Coordinates of N, CA and C in Angstrom, one line a residue:
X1 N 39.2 -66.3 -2.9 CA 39.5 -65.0 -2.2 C 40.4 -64.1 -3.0
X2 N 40.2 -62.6 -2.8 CA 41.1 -61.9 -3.8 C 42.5 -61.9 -3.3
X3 N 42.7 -61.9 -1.9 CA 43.9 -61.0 -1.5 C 44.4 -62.9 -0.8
X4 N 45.8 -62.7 -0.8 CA 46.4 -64.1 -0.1 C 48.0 -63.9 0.5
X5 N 48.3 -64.0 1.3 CA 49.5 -64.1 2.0 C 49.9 -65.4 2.2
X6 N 51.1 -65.6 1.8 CA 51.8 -67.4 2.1 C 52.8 -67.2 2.7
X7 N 52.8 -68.0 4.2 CA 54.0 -67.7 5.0 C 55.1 -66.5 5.2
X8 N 54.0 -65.3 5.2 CA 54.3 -63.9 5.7 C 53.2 -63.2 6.9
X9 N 53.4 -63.6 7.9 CA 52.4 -63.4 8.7 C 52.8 -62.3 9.9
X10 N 54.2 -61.7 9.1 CA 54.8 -60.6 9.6 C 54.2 -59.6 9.0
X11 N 53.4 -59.6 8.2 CA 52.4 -58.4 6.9 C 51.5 -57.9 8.1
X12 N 50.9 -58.8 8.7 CA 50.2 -58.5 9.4 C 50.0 -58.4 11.1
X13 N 49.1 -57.6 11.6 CA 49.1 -57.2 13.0 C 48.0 -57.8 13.4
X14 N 48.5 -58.7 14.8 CA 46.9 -59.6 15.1 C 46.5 -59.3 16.6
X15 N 47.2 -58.2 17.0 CA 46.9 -58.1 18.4 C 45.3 -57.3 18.5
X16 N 44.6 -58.2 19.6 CA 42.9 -57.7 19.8 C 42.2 -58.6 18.2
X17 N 42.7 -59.4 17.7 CA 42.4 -59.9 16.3 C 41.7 -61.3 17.2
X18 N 40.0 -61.2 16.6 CA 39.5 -62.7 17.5 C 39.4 -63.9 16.4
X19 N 39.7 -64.4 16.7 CA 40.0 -66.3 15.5 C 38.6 -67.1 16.2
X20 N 37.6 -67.7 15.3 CA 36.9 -68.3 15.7 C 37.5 -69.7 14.7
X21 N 37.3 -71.2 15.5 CA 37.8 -72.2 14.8 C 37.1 -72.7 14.1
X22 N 37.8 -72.8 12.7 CA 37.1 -73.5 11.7 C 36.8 -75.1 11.4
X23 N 38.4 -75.7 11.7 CA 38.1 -77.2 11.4 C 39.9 -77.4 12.0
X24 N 40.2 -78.8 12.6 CA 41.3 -78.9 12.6 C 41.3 -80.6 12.4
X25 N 42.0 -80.5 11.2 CA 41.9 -81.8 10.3 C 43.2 -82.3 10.0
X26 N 43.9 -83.5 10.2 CA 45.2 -84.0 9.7 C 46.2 -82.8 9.9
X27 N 46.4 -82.4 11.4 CA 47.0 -81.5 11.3 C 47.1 -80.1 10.9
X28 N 46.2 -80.1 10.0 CA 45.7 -78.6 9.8 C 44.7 -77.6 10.9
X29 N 45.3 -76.7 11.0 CA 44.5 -76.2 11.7 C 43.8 -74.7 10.9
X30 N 42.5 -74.8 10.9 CA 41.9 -73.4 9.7 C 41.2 -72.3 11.0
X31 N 41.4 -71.4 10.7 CA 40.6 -69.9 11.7 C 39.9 -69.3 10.4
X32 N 38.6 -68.6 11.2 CA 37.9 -67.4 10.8 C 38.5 -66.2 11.2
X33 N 38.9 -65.3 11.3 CA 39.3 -64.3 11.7 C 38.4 -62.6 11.4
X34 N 38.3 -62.4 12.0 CA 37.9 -60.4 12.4 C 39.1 -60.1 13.1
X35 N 38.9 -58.2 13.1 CA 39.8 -57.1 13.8 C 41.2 -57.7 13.3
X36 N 41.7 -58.4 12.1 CA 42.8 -58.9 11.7 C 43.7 -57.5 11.2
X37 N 44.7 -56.7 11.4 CA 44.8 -56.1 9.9 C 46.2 -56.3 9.7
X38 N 46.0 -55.4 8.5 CA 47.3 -55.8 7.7 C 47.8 -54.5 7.5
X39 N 49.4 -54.3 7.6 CA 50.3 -53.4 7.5 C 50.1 -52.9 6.5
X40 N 50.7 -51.4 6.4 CA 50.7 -50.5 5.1 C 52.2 -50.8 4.6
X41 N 52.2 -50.5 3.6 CA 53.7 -51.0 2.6 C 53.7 -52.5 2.1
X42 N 52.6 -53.2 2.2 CA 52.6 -54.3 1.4 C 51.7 -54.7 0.0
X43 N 52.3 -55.2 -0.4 CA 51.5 -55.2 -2.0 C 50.0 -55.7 -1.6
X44 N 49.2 -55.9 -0.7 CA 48.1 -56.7 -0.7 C 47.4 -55.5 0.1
X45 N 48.2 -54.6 0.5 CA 47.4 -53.6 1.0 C 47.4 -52.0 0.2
X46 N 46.1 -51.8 -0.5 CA 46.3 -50.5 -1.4 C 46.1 -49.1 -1.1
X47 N 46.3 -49.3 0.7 CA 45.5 -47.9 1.5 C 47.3 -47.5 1.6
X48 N 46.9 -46.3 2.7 CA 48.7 -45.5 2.9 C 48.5 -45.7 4.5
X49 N 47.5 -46.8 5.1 CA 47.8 -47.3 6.5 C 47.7 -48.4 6.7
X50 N 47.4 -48.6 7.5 CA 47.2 -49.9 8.1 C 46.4 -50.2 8.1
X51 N 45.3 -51.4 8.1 CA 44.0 -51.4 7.4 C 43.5 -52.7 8.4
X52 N 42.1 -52.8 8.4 CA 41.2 -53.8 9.1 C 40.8 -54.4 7.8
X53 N 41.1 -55.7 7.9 CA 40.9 -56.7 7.0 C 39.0 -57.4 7.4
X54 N 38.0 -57.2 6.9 CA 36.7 -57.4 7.1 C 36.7 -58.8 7.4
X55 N 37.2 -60.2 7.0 CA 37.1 -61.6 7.6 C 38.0 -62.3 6.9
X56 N 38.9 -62.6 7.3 CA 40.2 -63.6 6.8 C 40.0 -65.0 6.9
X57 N 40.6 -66.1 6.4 CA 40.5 -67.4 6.5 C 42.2 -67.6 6.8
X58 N 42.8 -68.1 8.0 CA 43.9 -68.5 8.1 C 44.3 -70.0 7.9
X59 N 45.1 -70.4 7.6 CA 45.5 -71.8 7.7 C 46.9 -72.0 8.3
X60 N 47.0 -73.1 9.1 CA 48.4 -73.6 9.4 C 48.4 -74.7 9.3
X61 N 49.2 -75.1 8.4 CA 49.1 -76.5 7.9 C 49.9 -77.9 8.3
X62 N 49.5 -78.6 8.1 CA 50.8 -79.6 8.7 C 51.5 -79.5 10.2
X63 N 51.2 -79.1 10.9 CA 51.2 -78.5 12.1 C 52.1 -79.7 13.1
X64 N 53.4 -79.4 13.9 CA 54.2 -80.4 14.4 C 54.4 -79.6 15.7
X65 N 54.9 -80.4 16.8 CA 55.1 -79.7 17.8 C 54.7 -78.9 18.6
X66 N 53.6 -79.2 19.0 CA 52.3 -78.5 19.5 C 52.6 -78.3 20.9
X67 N 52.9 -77.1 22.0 CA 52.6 -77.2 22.9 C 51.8 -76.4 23.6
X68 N 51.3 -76.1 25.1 CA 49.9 -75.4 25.6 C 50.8 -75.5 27.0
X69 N 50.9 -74.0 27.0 CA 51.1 -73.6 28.4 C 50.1 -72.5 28.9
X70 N 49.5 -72.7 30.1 CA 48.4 -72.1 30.7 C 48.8 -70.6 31.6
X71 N 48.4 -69.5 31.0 CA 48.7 -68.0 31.8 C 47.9 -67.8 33.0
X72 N 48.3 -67.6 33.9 CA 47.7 -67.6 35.2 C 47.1 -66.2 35.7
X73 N 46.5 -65.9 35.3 CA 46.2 -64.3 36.1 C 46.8 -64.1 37.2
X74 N 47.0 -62.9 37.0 CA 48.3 -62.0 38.3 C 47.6 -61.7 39.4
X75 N 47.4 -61.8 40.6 CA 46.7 -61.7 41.9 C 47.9 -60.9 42.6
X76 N 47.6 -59.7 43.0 CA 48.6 -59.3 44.0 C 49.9 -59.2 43.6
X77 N 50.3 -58.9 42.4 CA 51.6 -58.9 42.1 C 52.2 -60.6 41.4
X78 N 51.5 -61.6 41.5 CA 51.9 -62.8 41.2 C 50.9 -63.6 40.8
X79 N 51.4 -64.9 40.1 CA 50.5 -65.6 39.4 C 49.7 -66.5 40.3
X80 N 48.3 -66.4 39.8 CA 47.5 -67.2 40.4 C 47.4 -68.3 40.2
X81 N 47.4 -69.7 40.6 CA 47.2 -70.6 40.1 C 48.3 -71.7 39.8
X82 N 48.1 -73.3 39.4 CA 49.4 -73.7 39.0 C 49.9 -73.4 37.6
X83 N 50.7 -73.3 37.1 CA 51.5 -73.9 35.5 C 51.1 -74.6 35.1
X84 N 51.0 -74.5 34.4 CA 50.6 -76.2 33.3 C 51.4 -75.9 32.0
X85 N 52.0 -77.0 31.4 CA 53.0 -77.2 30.3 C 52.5 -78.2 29.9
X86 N 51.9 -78.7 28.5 CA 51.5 -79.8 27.9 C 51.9 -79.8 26.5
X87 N 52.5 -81.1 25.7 CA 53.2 -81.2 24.7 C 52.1 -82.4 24.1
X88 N 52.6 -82.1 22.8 CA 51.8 -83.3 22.2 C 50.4 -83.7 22.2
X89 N 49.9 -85.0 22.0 CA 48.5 -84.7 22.3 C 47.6 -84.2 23.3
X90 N 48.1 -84.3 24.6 CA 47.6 -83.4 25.3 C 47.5 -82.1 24.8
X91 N 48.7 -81.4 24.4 CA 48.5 -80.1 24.3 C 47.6 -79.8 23.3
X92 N 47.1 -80.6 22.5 CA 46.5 -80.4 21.0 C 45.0 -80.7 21.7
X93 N 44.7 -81.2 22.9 CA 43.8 -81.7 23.0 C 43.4 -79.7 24.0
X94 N 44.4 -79.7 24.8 CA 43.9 -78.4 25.5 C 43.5 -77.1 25.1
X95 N 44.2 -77.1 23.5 CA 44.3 -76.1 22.2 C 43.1 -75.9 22.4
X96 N 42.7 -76.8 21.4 CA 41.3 -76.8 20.8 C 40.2 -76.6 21.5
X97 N 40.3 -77.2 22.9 CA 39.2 -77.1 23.5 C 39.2 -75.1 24.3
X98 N 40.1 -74.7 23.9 CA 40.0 -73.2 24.1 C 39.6 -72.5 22.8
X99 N 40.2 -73.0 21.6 CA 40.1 -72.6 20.7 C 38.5 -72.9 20.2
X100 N 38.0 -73.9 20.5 CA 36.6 -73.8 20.3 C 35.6 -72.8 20.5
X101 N 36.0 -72.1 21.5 CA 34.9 -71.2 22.4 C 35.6 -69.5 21.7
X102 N 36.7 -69.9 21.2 CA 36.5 -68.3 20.6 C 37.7 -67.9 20.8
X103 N 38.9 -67.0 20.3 CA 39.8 -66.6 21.2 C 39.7 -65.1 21.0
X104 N 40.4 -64.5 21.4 CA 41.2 -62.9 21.0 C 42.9 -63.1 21.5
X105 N 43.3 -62.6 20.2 CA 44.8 -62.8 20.4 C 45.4 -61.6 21.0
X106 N 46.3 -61.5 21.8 CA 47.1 -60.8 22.2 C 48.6 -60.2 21.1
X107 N 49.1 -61.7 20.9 CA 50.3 -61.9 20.2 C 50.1 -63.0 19.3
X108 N 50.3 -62.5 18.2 CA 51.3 -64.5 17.4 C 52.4 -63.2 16.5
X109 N 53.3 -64.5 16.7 CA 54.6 -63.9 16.0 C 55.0 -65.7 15.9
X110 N 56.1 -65.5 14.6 CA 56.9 -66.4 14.3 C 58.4 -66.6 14.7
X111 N 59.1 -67.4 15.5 CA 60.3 -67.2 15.3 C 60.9 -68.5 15.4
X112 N 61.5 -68.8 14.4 CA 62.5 -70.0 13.7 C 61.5 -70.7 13.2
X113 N 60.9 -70.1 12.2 CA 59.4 -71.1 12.1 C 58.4 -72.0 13.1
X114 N 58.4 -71.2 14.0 CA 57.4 -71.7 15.0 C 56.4 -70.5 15.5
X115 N 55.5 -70.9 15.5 CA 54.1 -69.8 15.7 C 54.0 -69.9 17.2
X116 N 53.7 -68.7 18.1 CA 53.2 -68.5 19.3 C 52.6 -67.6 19.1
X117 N 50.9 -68.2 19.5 CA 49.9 -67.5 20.5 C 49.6 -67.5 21.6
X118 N 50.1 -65.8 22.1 CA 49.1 -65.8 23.5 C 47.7 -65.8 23.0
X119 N 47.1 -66.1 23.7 CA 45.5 -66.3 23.6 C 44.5 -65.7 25.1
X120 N 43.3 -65.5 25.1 CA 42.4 -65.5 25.8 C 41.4 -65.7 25.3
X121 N 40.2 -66.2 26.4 CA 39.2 -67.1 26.2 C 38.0 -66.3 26.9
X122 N 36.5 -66.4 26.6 CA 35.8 -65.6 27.8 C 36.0 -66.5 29.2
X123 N 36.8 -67.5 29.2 CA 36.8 -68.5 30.5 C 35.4 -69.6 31.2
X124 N 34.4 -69.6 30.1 CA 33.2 -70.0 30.3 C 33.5 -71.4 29.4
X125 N 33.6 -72.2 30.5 CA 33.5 -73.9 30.2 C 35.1 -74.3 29.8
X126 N 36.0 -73.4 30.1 CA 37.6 -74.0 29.6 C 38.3 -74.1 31.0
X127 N 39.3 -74.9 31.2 CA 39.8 -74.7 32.1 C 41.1 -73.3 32.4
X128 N 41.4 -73.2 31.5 CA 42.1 -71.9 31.8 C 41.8 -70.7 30.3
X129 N 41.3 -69.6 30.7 CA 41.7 -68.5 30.1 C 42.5 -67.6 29.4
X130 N 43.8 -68.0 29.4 CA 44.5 -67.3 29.4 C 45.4 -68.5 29.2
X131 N 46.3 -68.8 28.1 CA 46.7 -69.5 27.2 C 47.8 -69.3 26.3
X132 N 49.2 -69.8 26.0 CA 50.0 -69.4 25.0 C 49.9 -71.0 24.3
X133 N 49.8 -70.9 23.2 CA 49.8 -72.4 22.1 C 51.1 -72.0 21.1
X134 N 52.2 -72.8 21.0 CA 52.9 -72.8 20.1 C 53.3 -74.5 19.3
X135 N 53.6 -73.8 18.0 CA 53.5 -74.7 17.1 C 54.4 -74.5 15.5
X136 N 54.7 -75.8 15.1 CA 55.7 -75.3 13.8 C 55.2 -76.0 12.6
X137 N 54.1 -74.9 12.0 CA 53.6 -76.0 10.5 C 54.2 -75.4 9.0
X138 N 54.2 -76.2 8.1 CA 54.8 -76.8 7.7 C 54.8 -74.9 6.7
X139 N 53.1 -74.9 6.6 CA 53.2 -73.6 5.4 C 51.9 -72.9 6.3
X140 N 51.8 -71.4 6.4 CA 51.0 -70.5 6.6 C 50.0 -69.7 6.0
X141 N 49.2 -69.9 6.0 CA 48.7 -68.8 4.7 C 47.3 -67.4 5.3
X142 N 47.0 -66.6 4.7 CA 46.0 -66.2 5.2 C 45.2 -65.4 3.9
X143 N 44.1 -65.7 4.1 CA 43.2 -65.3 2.6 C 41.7 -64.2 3.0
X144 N 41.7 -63.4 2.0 CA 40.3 -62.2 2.3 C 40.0 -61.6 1.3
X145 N 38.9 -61.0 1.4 CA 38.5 -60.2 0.6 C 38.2 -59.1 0.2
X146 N 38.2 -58.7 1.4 CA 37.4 -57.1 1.4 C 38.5 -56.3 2.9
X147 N 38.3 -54.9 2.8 CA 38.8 -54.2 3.8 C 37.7 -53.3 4.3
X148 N 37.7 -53.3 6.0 CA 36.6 -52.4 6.6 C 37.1 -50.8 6.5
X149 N 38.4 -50.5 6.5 CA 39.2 -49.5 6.7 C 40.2 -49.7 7.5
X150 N 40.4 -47.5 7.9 CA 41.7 -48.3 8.5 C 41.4 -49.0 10.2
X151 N 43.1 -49.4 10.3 CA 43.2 -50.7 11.7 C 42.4 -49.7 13.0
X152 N 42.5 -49.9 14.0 CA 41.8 -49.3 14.8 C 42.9 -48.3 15.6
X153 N 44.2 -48.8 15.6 CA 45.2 -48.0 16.2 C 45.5 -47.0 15.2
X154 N 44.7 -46.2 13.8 CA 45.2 -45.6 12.9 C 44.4 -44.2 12.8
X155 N 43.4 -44.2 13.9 CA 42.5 -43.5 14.1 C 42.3 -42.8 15.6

């Protein structure tokens, strides 16, 4: 790939950005990515905005501490539904099985080296839609090639 980011995933803006899952192996977890873009003022971006990256490959590697808490849609002012909080294999087990069907991100941000995604799902065949996954791997990376233009908030 031409363009590569290592554990700066502050370069980039992932909100409305959909991750389709690639493989999750020994801890590694790999995405496809569309609607990904990347900030203006960074060396990997040569426009003077902010730019839609055409298909990214992410990686999170080594991946420790996995947990899966379930977003409840708001009915009436309040949350529908129960909570759910799952650590460990379960939560790795709940990930994936949302992450399989497709997501669109809301949010991932990093803080103390730990990744959190809110997530949503189309809600077809998962038990919950609406999803935050966080996790602390070891290195980050994100790789592309091409740019569609600019991001969609730049227009």
């Amino acid at each position: 790939m031409q363009y590569k980011a290592e554990n700066k995933l502050d370069i980039f803006e992932f909100h409305d950005a959909e991750l389709s899952l690639g493989c999750f192996y020994k801890n590694t977890l790999v995405f496809s990515a569309t609607h990904l873009n990347i900030h203006k003022h960074t060396k990997q971006n040569p426009g003077d905005c902010d730019l839609e990256i055409e298909r990214a490959v992410l990686r999170f590697e080594h991946m420790e501490s996995v947990t899966f808490e379930n977003r409840s849609p708001i009915e009436n002012g309040n949350p529908a539904g129960e909570q759910i909080v799952l650590e460990g294999a379960d939560a790795v087990k709940e990930m994936l099985s949302g992450f399989v069907k497709g997501i669109r991100v809301f949010a991932l941000f990093e803080e103390n080296r730990r990744i959190i995604m809110d997530c949503i799902t189309d809600g077809i065949g998962v038990d919950f839609a609406f999803f935050t996954v966080a996790f602390t791997p070891q290195t980050t990376s994100v790789e592309w090639d091409a740019y569609i233009g600019p991001a969609w908030y730049e227009t």
